[in-house]
Coordinates of C-alpha atoms in Angstrom, one line a residue:
M1 CA 98.2 60.9 217.0
I2 CA 100.0 61.7 214.0
L3 CA 99.2 58.4 212.5
G4 CA 95.3 58.6 213.2
L5 CA 95.0 62.2 212.0
Y6 CA 96.6 61.1 208.8
F7 CA 94.9 57.7 208.1
V8 CA 91.5 58.3 209.7
T9 CA 90.8 62.1 210.3
F10 CA 92.2 63.5 207.2
Q11 CA 91.1 60.4 205.0
V12 CA 87.7 61.3 206.0
L13 CA 88.2 65.0 205.0
G14 CA 89.8 64.1 201.7
I15 CA 93.4 63.8 202.2
D16 CA 94.4 65.6 199.1
S17 CA 92.1 68.6 198.9
L18 CA 90.3 68.5 202.3
D19 CA 87.0 69.4 200.6
F20 CA 84.9 66.5 202.3
I21 CA 82.7 66.7 205.2
P22 CA 81.9 63.7 207.5
G23 CA 78.3 62.5 207.4
D24 CA 75.6 62.8 204.8
L25 CA 73.6 66.0 203.8
G26 CA 71.2 65.6 206.6
D27 CA 72.4 64.9 210.2
A28 CA 76.1 66.5 209.5
R29 CA 74.5 70.0 208.0
F30 CA 71.8 70.0 210.6
N31 CA 74.6 69.9 213.3
L32 CA 76.2 72.7 211.1
Y33 CA 73.1 74.7 211.4
I34 CA 73.1 74.2 215.6
L35 CA 76.6 75.6 215.6
E36 CA 76.2 78.3 213.3
H37 CA 72.9 79.3 215.0
A38 CA 74.6 79.5 218.4
H39 CA 77.7 81.7 216.8
R40 CA 75.0 84.0 215.3
F41 CA 72.9 84.5 218.1
F42 CA 75.7 84.7 220.8
F43 CA 78.4 86.5 218.8
I44 CA 76.8 88.2 215.8
G45 CA 73.1 89.0 216.8
D46 CA 71.5 88.7 213.8
V47 CA 69.0 85.7 214.5
P48 CA 65.4 87.0 213.7
T49 CA 64.3 85.3 217.0
D50 CA 63.6 86.4 220.7
G51 CA 65.8 83.5 222.2
Y52 CA 68.5 80.9 221.6
W53 CA 66.2 77.9 222.0
N54 CA 63.6 79.6 219.5
A55 CA 65.7 79.0 216.2
P56 CA 64.0 80.4 213.2
F57 CA 63.0 77.2 211.6
F58 CA 59.8 75.1 211.9
Y59 CA 57.9 78.6 212.3
P60 CA 56.0 79.1 214.6
Q61 CA 57.0 76.3 216.8
E62 CA 58.8 77.8 219.9
Q63 CA 61.7 76.1 221.6
I64 CA 62.5 73.9 218.6
I65 CA 66.3 73.7 219.7
T66 CA 65.0 71.2 222.4
Y67 CA 63.9 68.8 219.6
S68 CA 67.5 67.8 219.4
D69 CA 70.9 68.2 220.6
N70 CA 72.3 71.8 221.3
L71 CA 76.2 71.4 221.2
L72 CA 76.6 74.5 223.3
G73 CA 79.9 72.8 225.0
T74 CA 81.9 73.1 221.8
I75 CA 80.3 76.4 220.4
P76 CA 83.6 78.4 221.5
I77 CA 85.8 76.2 219.4
Y78 CA 83.5 76.6 216.1
S79 CA 83.2 80.3 216.7
F80 CA 86.8 80.8 217.0
F81 CA 87.1 79.3 213.5
R82 CA 84.4 81.6 212.3
A83 CA 85.9 84.6 214.0
I84 CA 89.3 84.0 212.2
G85 CA 87.3 84.3 208.7
Q86 CA 86.5 80.6 207.9
E87 CA 83.5 79.8 205.9
M88 CA 80.9 77.7 207.7
H89 CA 81.5 74.3 206.3
T90 CA 85.4 75.1 206.7
A91 CA 85.0 76.0 210.4
F92 CA 82.9 72.9 210.6
Q93 CA 85.9 70.7 209.5
S94 CA 88.2 72.7 211.6
W95 CA 85.7 71.9 214.7
F96 CA 85.8 68.2 213.7
V97 CA 89.8 68.0 213.8
C98 CA 89.9 70.1 216.9
L99 CA 87.5 67.6 218.7
T100 CA 89.5 64.6 217.6
I101 CA 92.8 66.1 218.9
L102 CA 91.0 67.0 222.2
N103 CA 89.6 63.3 222.4
F104 CA 93.2 62.0 221.9
W105 CA 95.0 64.4 224.5
A106 CA 92.2 63.8 227.0
S107 CA 92.4 60.1 226.9
Y108 CA 96.2 60.2 226.9
A109 CA 96.3 62.3 230.0
F110 CA 93.9 60.1 231.8
L111 CA 95.8 56.6 230.8
H112 CA 99.3 58.2 231.6
W113 CA 98.0 59.4 235.0
W114 CA 96.9 55.6 235.6
C115 CA 99.7 53.7 234.1
K116 CA 102.6 55.9 234.0
D117 CA 103.8 54.5 230.6
R118 CA 103.9 57.1 227.7
M119 CA 104.0 54.4 225.0
A120 CA 101.2 52.3 226.3
S121 CA 99.0 55.4 227.0
A122 CA 99.4 56.6 223.3
L123 CA 98.3 53.3 222.1
G124 CA 95.3 53.5 224.5
A125 CA 94.5 56.9 223.3
F126 CA 94.8 55.9 219.7
V127 CA 92.0 53.2 220.2
F128 CA 89.7 55.8 222.1
T129 CA 90.2 58.3 219.4
F130 CA 90.4 56.3 216.1
S131 CA 88.9 53.1 216.8
V132 CA 87.2 51.4 213.9
A133 CA 84.4 50.9 216.3
L134 CA 83.4 54.5 216.1
F135 CA 83.0 54.2 212.6
G136 CA 79.2 54.1 212.5
Q137 CA 79.4 57.2 214.8
L138 CA 81.0 59.5 212.2
A139 CA 77.7 60.2 210.5
H140 CA 76.5 61.6 213.7
A141 CA 78.5 64.8 214.5
Q142 CA 77.1 65.4 217.8
M143 CA 79.2 62.2 218.9
Y144 CA 82.4 63.7 218.2
A145 CA 83.1 65.8 221.5
R146 CA 83.8 62.6 223.8
F147 CA 87.0 64.4 225.5
P148 CA 85.1 65.0 228.9
I149 CA 84.6 61.2 229.4
P150 CA 88.2 60.5 230.2
L151 CA 88.9 63.7 232.0
A152 CA 85.7 62.8 234.0
F153 CA 87.4 59.3 234.7
L154 CA 90.7 61.0 235.6
A155 CA 89.2 63.4 237.9
A156 CA 87.1 60.5 239.6
G157 CA 90.3 58.5 240.1
K158 CA 92.0 61.1 241.7
F159 CA 89.1 61.7 244.1
L160 CA 89.0 57.9 245.0
K161 CA 92.7 57.9 245.7
T162 CA 92.8 61.1 247.8
L163 CA 89.0 61.9 248.9
D164 CA 89.8 65.5 247.9
W165 CA 86.3 67.3 247.5
K166 CA 88.0 69.2 244.6
Y167 CA 88.4 66.1 242.4
F168 CA 84.7 65.1 243.2
A169 CA 83.6 68.6 242.0
L170 CA 85.9 68.1 238.9
S171 CA 84.4 64.9 237.9
L172 CA 80.9 65.9 238.5
F173 CA 81.7 69.1 236.3
M174 CA 83.1 67.0 233.4
L175 CA 79.8 65.0 233.5
V176 CA 77.9 68.1 233.5
Y177 CA 80.0 69.5 230.5
Q178 CA 79.7 66.4 228.6
F179 CA 75.9 67.0 228.7
Y180 CA 76.6 70.4 227.3
C181 CA 78.7 68.9 224.6
A182 CA 76.3 66.0 223.6
L183 CA 73.1 65.3 225.7
Y184 CA 73.4 61.5 224.5
L185 CA 76.8 61.1 225.8
G186 CA 75.9 62.9 228.9
F187 CA 73.2 60.4 229.8
L188 CA 75.5 57.4 228.8
L189 CA 78.3 58.6 230.9
V190 CA 76.3 58.6 234.1
I191 CA 76.3 55.0 235.0
P192 CA 79.8 54.3 234.2
L193 CA 80.9 57.3 236.3
L194 CA 78.4 56.6 239.1
S195 CA 79.9 53.2 239.5
I196 CA 83.2 54.6 240.2
W197 CA 81.8 56.9 242.8
L198 CA 79.9 54.1 244.5
V199 CA 83.2 52.2 244.8
S200 CA 85.0 55.1 246.6
L201 CA 82.7 54.5 249.6
F202 CA 85.2 51.5 250.3
Q203 CA 88.0 53.8 250.4
K204 CA 89.6 53.2 253.8
N205 CA 89.6 57.1 255.0
M206 CA 86.0 57.4 253.9
F207 CA 84.7 56.8 257.4
S208 CA 86.9 59.4 258.8
K209 CA 85.9 62.0 255.9
L210 CA 82.3 61.4 256.8
K211 CA 83.0 62.7 260.3
N212 CA 84.6 66.0 258.6
I213 CA 81.9 68.6 258.6
K214 CA 83.8 70.9 256.4
W215 CA 84.6 68.2 253.8
I216 CA 80.8 67.3 253.7
L217 CA 79.7 70.6 253.0
C218 CA 82.4 71.1 250.2
M219 CA 81.1 67.9 248.6
L220 CA 77.4 69.3 249.1
A221 CA 78.3 72.8 247.6
S222 CA 80.3 71.3 244.7
A223 CA 77.0 68.9 244.1
V224 CA 74.8 72.0 244.3
V225 CA 76.7 73.9 241.9
N226 CA 77.0 71.4 239.1
V227 CA 73.3 70.5 239.5
L228 CA 72.5 74.0 238.9
L229 CA 74.5 74.1 236.0
L230 CA 73.1 71.0 234.7
L231 CA 69.5 72.6 235.2
A232 CA 70.5 75.8 233.2
L233 CA 70.8 73.2 230.2
I234 CA 68.1 70.8 231.2
L235 CA 65.1 73.0 232.2
P236 CA 64.4 74.1 228.5
Y237 CA 64.2 70.5 227.5
L238 CA 62.1 69.8 230.7
D239 CA 59.4 72.6 229.3
S240 CA 59.8 71.4 225.9
P241 CA 56.8 70.8 223.6
V242 CA 58.6 67.8 222.4
R243 CA 58.3 66.2 226.0
D244 CA 54.6 66.4 225.9
E245 CA 54.4 64.6 222.6
I246 CA 56.8 61.7 223.6
A247 CA 54.6 61.4 226.9
R248 CA 51.5 61.2 224.7
A249 CA 53.1 58.6 222.4
G250 CA 54.2 56.5 225.5
S251 CA 57.9 57.5 225.1
Y252 CA 59.8 56.0 222.2
H253 CA 58.4 52.4 221.6
F254 CA 60.7 50.0 223.6
D255 CA 59.9 47.5 220.7
Y256 CA 61.8 49.8 218.5
I257 CA 64.6 50.8 221.2
V258 CA 65.4 47.0 222.1
N259 CA 66.6 46.1 218.3
T260 CA 69.2 49.1 218.8
V261 CA 70.7 47.6 221.9
P262 CA 74.1 45.8 221.3
S263 CA 74.4 42.0 221.2
I264 CA 77.6 39.9 221.3
Q265 CA 77.4 39.7 217.8
S266 CA 77.5 43.6 217.4
Y267 CA 81.1 43.5 218.3
F268 CA 81.9 41.4 215.7
F269 CA 80.0 43.3 213.0
L270 CA 81.3 46.2 210.5
D271 CA 79.9 47.2 207.4
T272 CA 82.5 48.9 205.5
K273 CA 85.8 48.4 203.5
T274 CA 89.0 47.5 205.7
V275 CA 92.4 46.2 205.1
F276 CA 91.5 42.9 207.0
W277 CA 87.8 42.7 208.2
D278 CA 85.5 42.6 204.9
F279 CA 84.2 39.1 206.1
L280 CA 82.6 40.8 209.1
T281 CA 79.9 42.4 206.8
E282 CA 78.4 38.8 206.2
N283 CA 76.2 38.8 209.3
K284 CA 74.7 42.2 208.1
H285 CA 71.1 40.8 207.9
D286 CA 71.0 39.4 211.6
F287 CA 70.4 43.1 212.8
K288 CA 67.2 44.8 212.2
Y289 CA 68.9 48.2 212.6
W290 CA 72.5 47.1 211.3
W291 CA 73.8 50.7 211.3
D292 CA 73.5 50.8 215.2
H293 CA 75.5 47.6 215.5
Q294 CA 79.0 48.4 213.9
L295 CA 80.8 47.9 217.2
F296 CA 83.8 45.7 215.9
P297 CA 86.7 47.4 217.9
G298 CA 89.4 45.6 216.1
A299 CA 91.8 42.6 216.4
L300 CA 94.2 44.2 218.8
V301 CA 91.6 45.1 221.3
L302 CA 90.0 41.6 221.1
I303 CA 93.5 40.1 221.7
S304 CA 94.1 42.5 224.6
L305 CA 90.6 41.6 226.2
I306 CA 91.5 38.0 226.0
G307 CA 95.1 38.4 227.3
V308 CA 93.9 40.4 230.2
V309 CA 91.6 37.7 231.1
I310 CA 94.0 34.9 230.7
L311 CA 96.9 36.7 232.5
S312 CA 94.5 37.7 235.4
L313 CA 93.4 34.1 236.1
K314 CA 96.8 32.8 235.9
N315 CA 98.2 35.3 238.3
W316 CA 95.4 36.1 240.5
N317 CA 96.8 35.4 243.8
R318 CA 99.6 38.0 242.9
I319 CA 97.0 40.4 241.6
K320 CA 94.8 40.4 244.5
Q321 CA 97.8 41.6 246.5
R322 CA 98.6 44.4 244.2
I323 CA 95.5 45.8 242.7
T324 CA 94.2 49.2 243.6
L325 CA 90.9 50.5 244.6
F326 CA 90.6 52.5 241.4
E327 CA 91.5 49.4 239.4
I328 CA 88.4 47.5 241.3
A329 CA 86.3 50.8 240.4
L330 CA 87.4 50.5 236.7
L331 CA 86.6 46.8 236.6
V332 CA 83.0 47.3 238.2
S333 CA 82.3 50.5 236.0
A334 CA 83.2 48.4 232.8
G335 CA 81.2 45.3 233.9
I336 CA 78.0 47.1 234.8
T337 CA 78.3 49.3 231.7
F338 CA 78.6 46.2 229.6
L339 CA 75.8 44.4 231.4
L340 CA 73.4 47.0 231.4
Y341 CA 73.9 48.1 227.8
L342 CA 73.7 44.2 226.3
R343 CA 71.0 42.4 224.6
I344 CA 70.5 38.8 224.6
G345 CA 67.8 37.6 222.5
D346 CA 65.1 39.9 223.1
S347 CA 66.2 40.3 227.0
T348 CA 68.3 43.3 228.2
L349 CA 68.7 44.9 231.4
F350 CA 68.6 48.4 229.7
R351 CA 64.9 48.0 229.7
Y352 CA 64.9 49.2 233.2
I353 CA 67.5 51.8 232.7
H354 CA 65.2 53.3 229.7
R355 CA 62.7 54.0 232.4
L356 CA 64.8 56.6 234.2
P357 CA 64.2 60.2 233.9
G358 CA 66.1 61.4 230.6
F359 CA 66.8 58.0 229.4
Y360 CA 63.7 57.6 227.7
S361 CA 64.9 59.7 224.9
I362 CA 67.7 57.5 224.0
R363 CA 66.9 55.9 220.6
A364 CA 70.1 54.6 219.4
V365 CA 71.5 52.5 222.5
G366 CA 74.5 51.5 220.3
R367 CA 76.2 54.8 220.9
I368 CA 77.2 53.4 224.1
I369 CA 80.4 52.5 222.1
N370 CA 81.6 56.0 222.6
V371 CA 82.0 55.3 226.3
E372 CA 82.8 51.6 226.1
V373 CA 85.9 52.3 223.7
L374 CA 87.6 53.8 226.9
F375 CA 87.5 50.3 228.6
F376 CA 88.8 48.9 225.1
A377 CA 91.6 51.6 225.4
I378 CA 92.3 50.5 229.2
A379 CA 92.6 46.9 228.0
V380 CA 95.0 47.8 225.3
V381 CA 97.1 49.7 227.9
L382 CA 97.2 46.7 230.3
S383 CA 98.4 44.3 227.7
S384 CA 100.9 46.6 226.3
T385 CA 102.8 47.2 229.6
Y386 CA 102.9 43.7 230.2
L387 CA 104.7 43.3 227.0
F388 CA 107.0 46.4 227.3
K389 CA 108.2 45.2 230.6
R390 CA 109.3 42.0 229.0
V391 CA 111.1 43.2 225.8
S392 CA 114.5 44.8 225.6
R393 CA 113.8 47.0 222.5
K394 CA 110.5 48.7 223.6
L395 CA 110.7 51.4 221.0
Y396 CA 110.6 48.8 218.1
V397 CA 107.7 46.8 219.6
F398 CA 106.1 50.4 220.1
L399 CA 106.5 51.3 216.4
F400 CA 105.4 47.7 215.4
I401 CA 102.1 47.8 217.5
S402 CA 101.3 51.3 216.3
L403 CA 101.7 50.0 212.6
F404 CA 99.4 47.1 213.3
L405 CA 97.0 49.3 215.2
T406 CA 96.8 51.5 212.0
L407 CA 96.0 49.1 209.8
D408 CA 93.9 47.3 212.1
N409 CA 91.6 50.3 212.3
Y410 CA 92.1 51.6 208.7
V411 CA 89.0 52.0 206.7
I412 CA 89.4 52.5 202.9
P413 CA 88.7 56.1 202.4
W414 CA 85.9 56.0 199.6
T415 CA 83.6 54.1 202.0
Y416 CA 83.2 56.8 204.7
T417 CA 79.9 58.5 204.6
S418 CA 80.9 62.2 203.5
F419 CA 80.0 64.6 200.8
K420 CA 81.8 67.5 199.3
K421 CA 81.2 70.9 201.1
E422 CA 80.9 72.6 197.4
T423 CA 78.0 70.4 197.0
S424 CA 76.4 71.8 200.0
I425 CA 77.6 75.4 199.2
E426 CA 75.9 75.5 195.7
R427 CA 72.8 73.8 197.2
I428 CA 72.3 76.5 199.6
E429 CA 73.5 79.3 197.1
E430 CA 70.6 78.4 194.8
L431 CA 67.9 79.3 197.5
K432 CA 70.2 81.9 199.2
N433 CA 70.0 84.1 195.8
Q434 CA 66.1 84.1 196.0
M435 CA 66.0 85.2 199.8
T436 CA 68.6 87.9 199.6
P437 CA 66.3 90.6 198.0
L438 CA 63.9 89.9 201.0
Q439 CA 63.6 91.9 204.1
K440 CA 65.5 90.3 206.9
G441 CA 62.9 88.4 209.3
T442 CA 60.8 87.7 206.2
I443 CA 58.8 84.6 206.8
V444 CA 59.7 82.1 204.0
S445 CA 58.4 78.7 202.9
F446 CA 60.5 76.4 200.8
E447 CA 58.3 74.4 198.4
P448 CA 59.7 72.7 195.3
F449 CA 57.7 72.4 192.1
V450 CA 57.8 68.7 192.4
P451 CA 57.8 66.7 195.7
L452 CA 61.3 65.3 196.2
D453 CA 62.1 61.8 197.6
D454 CA 64.8 63.6 199.6
I455 CA 63.0 66.4 200.6
W456 CA 65.2 66.4 203.9
K457 CA 68.1 67.7 202.0
G458 CA 66.0 70.4 200.4
N459 CA 64.6 71.4 203.8
I460 CA 68.1 71.7 205.4
D461 CA 69.4 73.8 202.3
A462 CA 66.5 76.2 203.1
M463 CA 67.4 76.3 206.7
L464 CA 71.1 77.2 205.9
A465 CA 70.0 79.5 203.4
A466 CA 67.6 81.3 205.6
Q467 CA 70.0 81.3 208.4
S468 CA 72.8 83.2 206.2
T469 CA 69.9 85.7 205.3
S470 CA 68.4 86.1 208.5
M471 CA 65.1 84.8 207.5
V472 CA 62.2 82.8 209.2
L473 CA 61.5 79.5 207.9
I474 CA 58.2 77.4 208.0
N475 CA 60.3 74.2 206.9
G476 CA 62.7 72.2 209.1
Y477 CA 64.7 69.3 209.8
S478 CA 65.4 67.7 213.4
S479 CA 65.5 64.2 215.1
K480 CA 61.5 64.6 215.2
C481 CA 59.0 66.8 213.5
P482 CA 56.9 68.9 215.6
E483 CA 53.4 67.4 216.2
G484 CA 51.0 68.4 213.3
N485 CA 54.2 69.2 211.0
K486 CA 54.7 65.9 209.5
A487 CA 52.7 66.1 206.3
Y488 CA 54.3 69.4 205.6
C489 CA 57.7 68.4 206.5
E490 CA 57.5 65.5 204.0
E491 CA 55.8 67.4 201.2
P492 CA 55.9 71.1 201.6
N493 CA 53.0 72.6 199.5
K494 CA 50.2 75.2 200.0
V495 CA 47.8 72.9 201.3
N496 CA 50.0 71.3 203.9
R497 CA 51.4 74.9 204.7
K498 CA 48.0 75.9 205.6
K499 CA 47.0 73.1 207.9
W500 CA 50.3 73.5 209.9
L501 CA 49.6 77.2 210.3
D502 CA 45.9 76.8 211.1
K503 CA 47.0 74.4 213.6
K504 CA 49.4 76.7 215.3
G505 CA 46.7 79.5 214.9
V506 CA 48.6 81.9 212.8
N507 CA 48.1 83.5 209.3
P508 CA 51.1 85.3 208.5
E509 CA 52.3 86.7 205.0
V510 CA 54.6 84.2 203.6
V511 CA 57.1 84.1 200.6
V512 CA 57.5 80.8 198.6
I513 CA 60.8 80.0 197.3
G514 CA 62.3 77.2 195.6
R515 CA 59.8 76.4 192.9
E516 CA 61.0 75.1 189.6
R517 CA 59.9 77.2 187.1
D518 CA 61.4 75.5 183.9
P519 CA 59.2 76.1 180.9
G520 CA 59.9 72.8 179.7
L521 CA 58.2 71.4 182.7
R522 CA 55.1 73.6 182.1
K523 CA 54.9 72.5 178.5
A524 CA 55.0 68.9 179.7
M525 CA 52.2 69.5 181.8
K526 CA 50.2 70.9 179.5
K527 CA 50.8 68.0 176.8
I528 CA 49.8 65.3 179.3
K529 CA 46.5 67.2 180.4
R530 CA 45.7 67.2 176.6
N531 CA 46.1 63.3 176.4
P532 CA 43.4 61.3 177.8
K533 CA 45.5 58.0 178.1
L534 CA 48.3 59.7 180.1
M535 CA 45.7 61.6 182.4
K536 CA 44.5 58.3 183.1
R537 CA 47.8 56.9 184.2
V538 CA 48.1 60.0 186.4
R539 CA 44.9 59.4 188.1
K540 CA 45.9 55.8 188.5
T541 CA 49.3 56.8 190.3
A542 CA 47.5 59.3 192.3
K543 CA 45.2 56.7 193.7
E544 CA 48.1 54.1 194.1
K545 CA 50.5 56.5 195.7
N546 CA 47.6 58.2 197.6
I547 CA 48.5 61.8 196.6
S548 CA 46.5 64.4 194.7
V549 CA 46.2 64.3 191.1
K550 CA 48.0 67.8 190.9
E551 CA 50.9 66.1 192.6
A552 CA 50.9 63.1 190.3
L553 CA 50.6 65.2 187.4
K554 CA 53.8 67.2 188.2
R555 CA 55.6 63.8 188.9
R556 CA 54.7 62.5 185.4
A557 CA 55.7 65.7 184.0
V558 CA 59.1 65.6 185.7
F559 CA 59.4 62.1 184.0
H560 CA 58.5 63.1 180.5
Y561 CA 60.7 66.2 180.6
N562 CA 64.0 64.3 182.0
F563 CA 63.1 61.6 179.4
H564 CA 63.1 64.0 176.5
Q565 CA 66.1 66.1 177.9
N566 CA 68.0 62.7 178.0
K567 CA 67.0 61.9 174.4
K568 CA 68.2 65.3 173.4
E569 CA 71.4 65.0 175.0
E570 CA 72.1 61.7 173.6
K571 CA 71.2 62.9 169.8
Q572 CA 73.9 65.8 170.3
L573 CA 76.4 63.4 171.4

């Protein structure tokens, strides 16, 4: 674990200064907003709305949290670090490290219970926690909390061996808790876990248990309790406006979804700088959405998988006599998972899974790697235990494999998607200073003087600034803009704001912030207006870009302003 934390986790955060945050200024900070929103709503009470799900952005849209993940399961971890005085970006980093440690120890607990070998279990836990196959998931903070997955498998394994209803209840609870940590991972865990439960029907004592009324009632009671816990989370989503919007659009179009389903090639692709695997970037253009297909698990995993298959075929007669029902269940679970979430050409069985309730919301099917990596860990454990039984100096072999595993999964630090937390803080402070004098609960609109190509960054700046000053924001960022809000979301200005508020039937008093008031820009605009040739170009740009003349004029003014500013700086140098 120490090797993984040093060479993976803290490399992402910046090993020297720890001033980086994994992800980009978009999704990572959106997840930060969700964590901070829950912390403020449940523990501080300064959120200017009447309910947790009605977060104060995308005003006046209700239940806006249901447009994305909620991260409720890991809120206590984040809130702990906020409670001891950490600034929210630092608390986010601590939350990330804490989840990484939990992922390791949860997988270690499951693997050690199964194989009874500490060294092999540690190697498997490293794969589950730090595998290079998870490189593409680092930009999505909602994928960090994976520790309920091995704990659900652990409880399911104990249930299959003992048929004790308490373990079934615990396994089901871990599945529900995974939904609370990350909805995506909850749905992706259902089929692998269900496969193990179904195999338990073949347990030799199952028939006698089915005659035990008390046992049946306990099983039903545990199922009912966990279903009620899940409904408490799911009901707001079932009543969400986004559900109706998806239904009107025919769910997410499967022609898009199918291109995110992993193919065999996906497990041999990685787009980053590593010690050994730079050549794997060559087939990047084979994928339409390549960022969803960076699933290469490393050489040790591939060697382990091949070794397990060869040794199983070679020793099949002996294995048939010694294999346990739980090991059969793991094999069935792995086989079903890989088959259902695999694409060959344009054909995939996931087409049928996508029609199931809730699964229609899955848009990035490649995230199944967060579950599959546990099966990779199991393969490493099997090959390691086989090797350890045949060597005299087990510790030296373990240290050698640990070193190779670290190099095998090592990513050159500067290739990680990350940003400096100071950058985010400065961007937020710029808008926060404009909001601080306002009364709490004021409705605010962030409208930059010039339309920005990366307006989503500005929208999140405004969200975090409004959050820290208890304002209500018309702007927003989520996995999906509310229906009718797209124009304002992409280009926040007075016209688009009015269209959005008129659609929602409200006409509140709004304070506009974030306008660029540099006199140099105003001066540039006046010069362009007085020049017929430049105005002709402005009108041409407006027509080509399908924007208003006013917006085209603003953009031209910025171009001229920046051009002359650069000339002035060059002259001074």
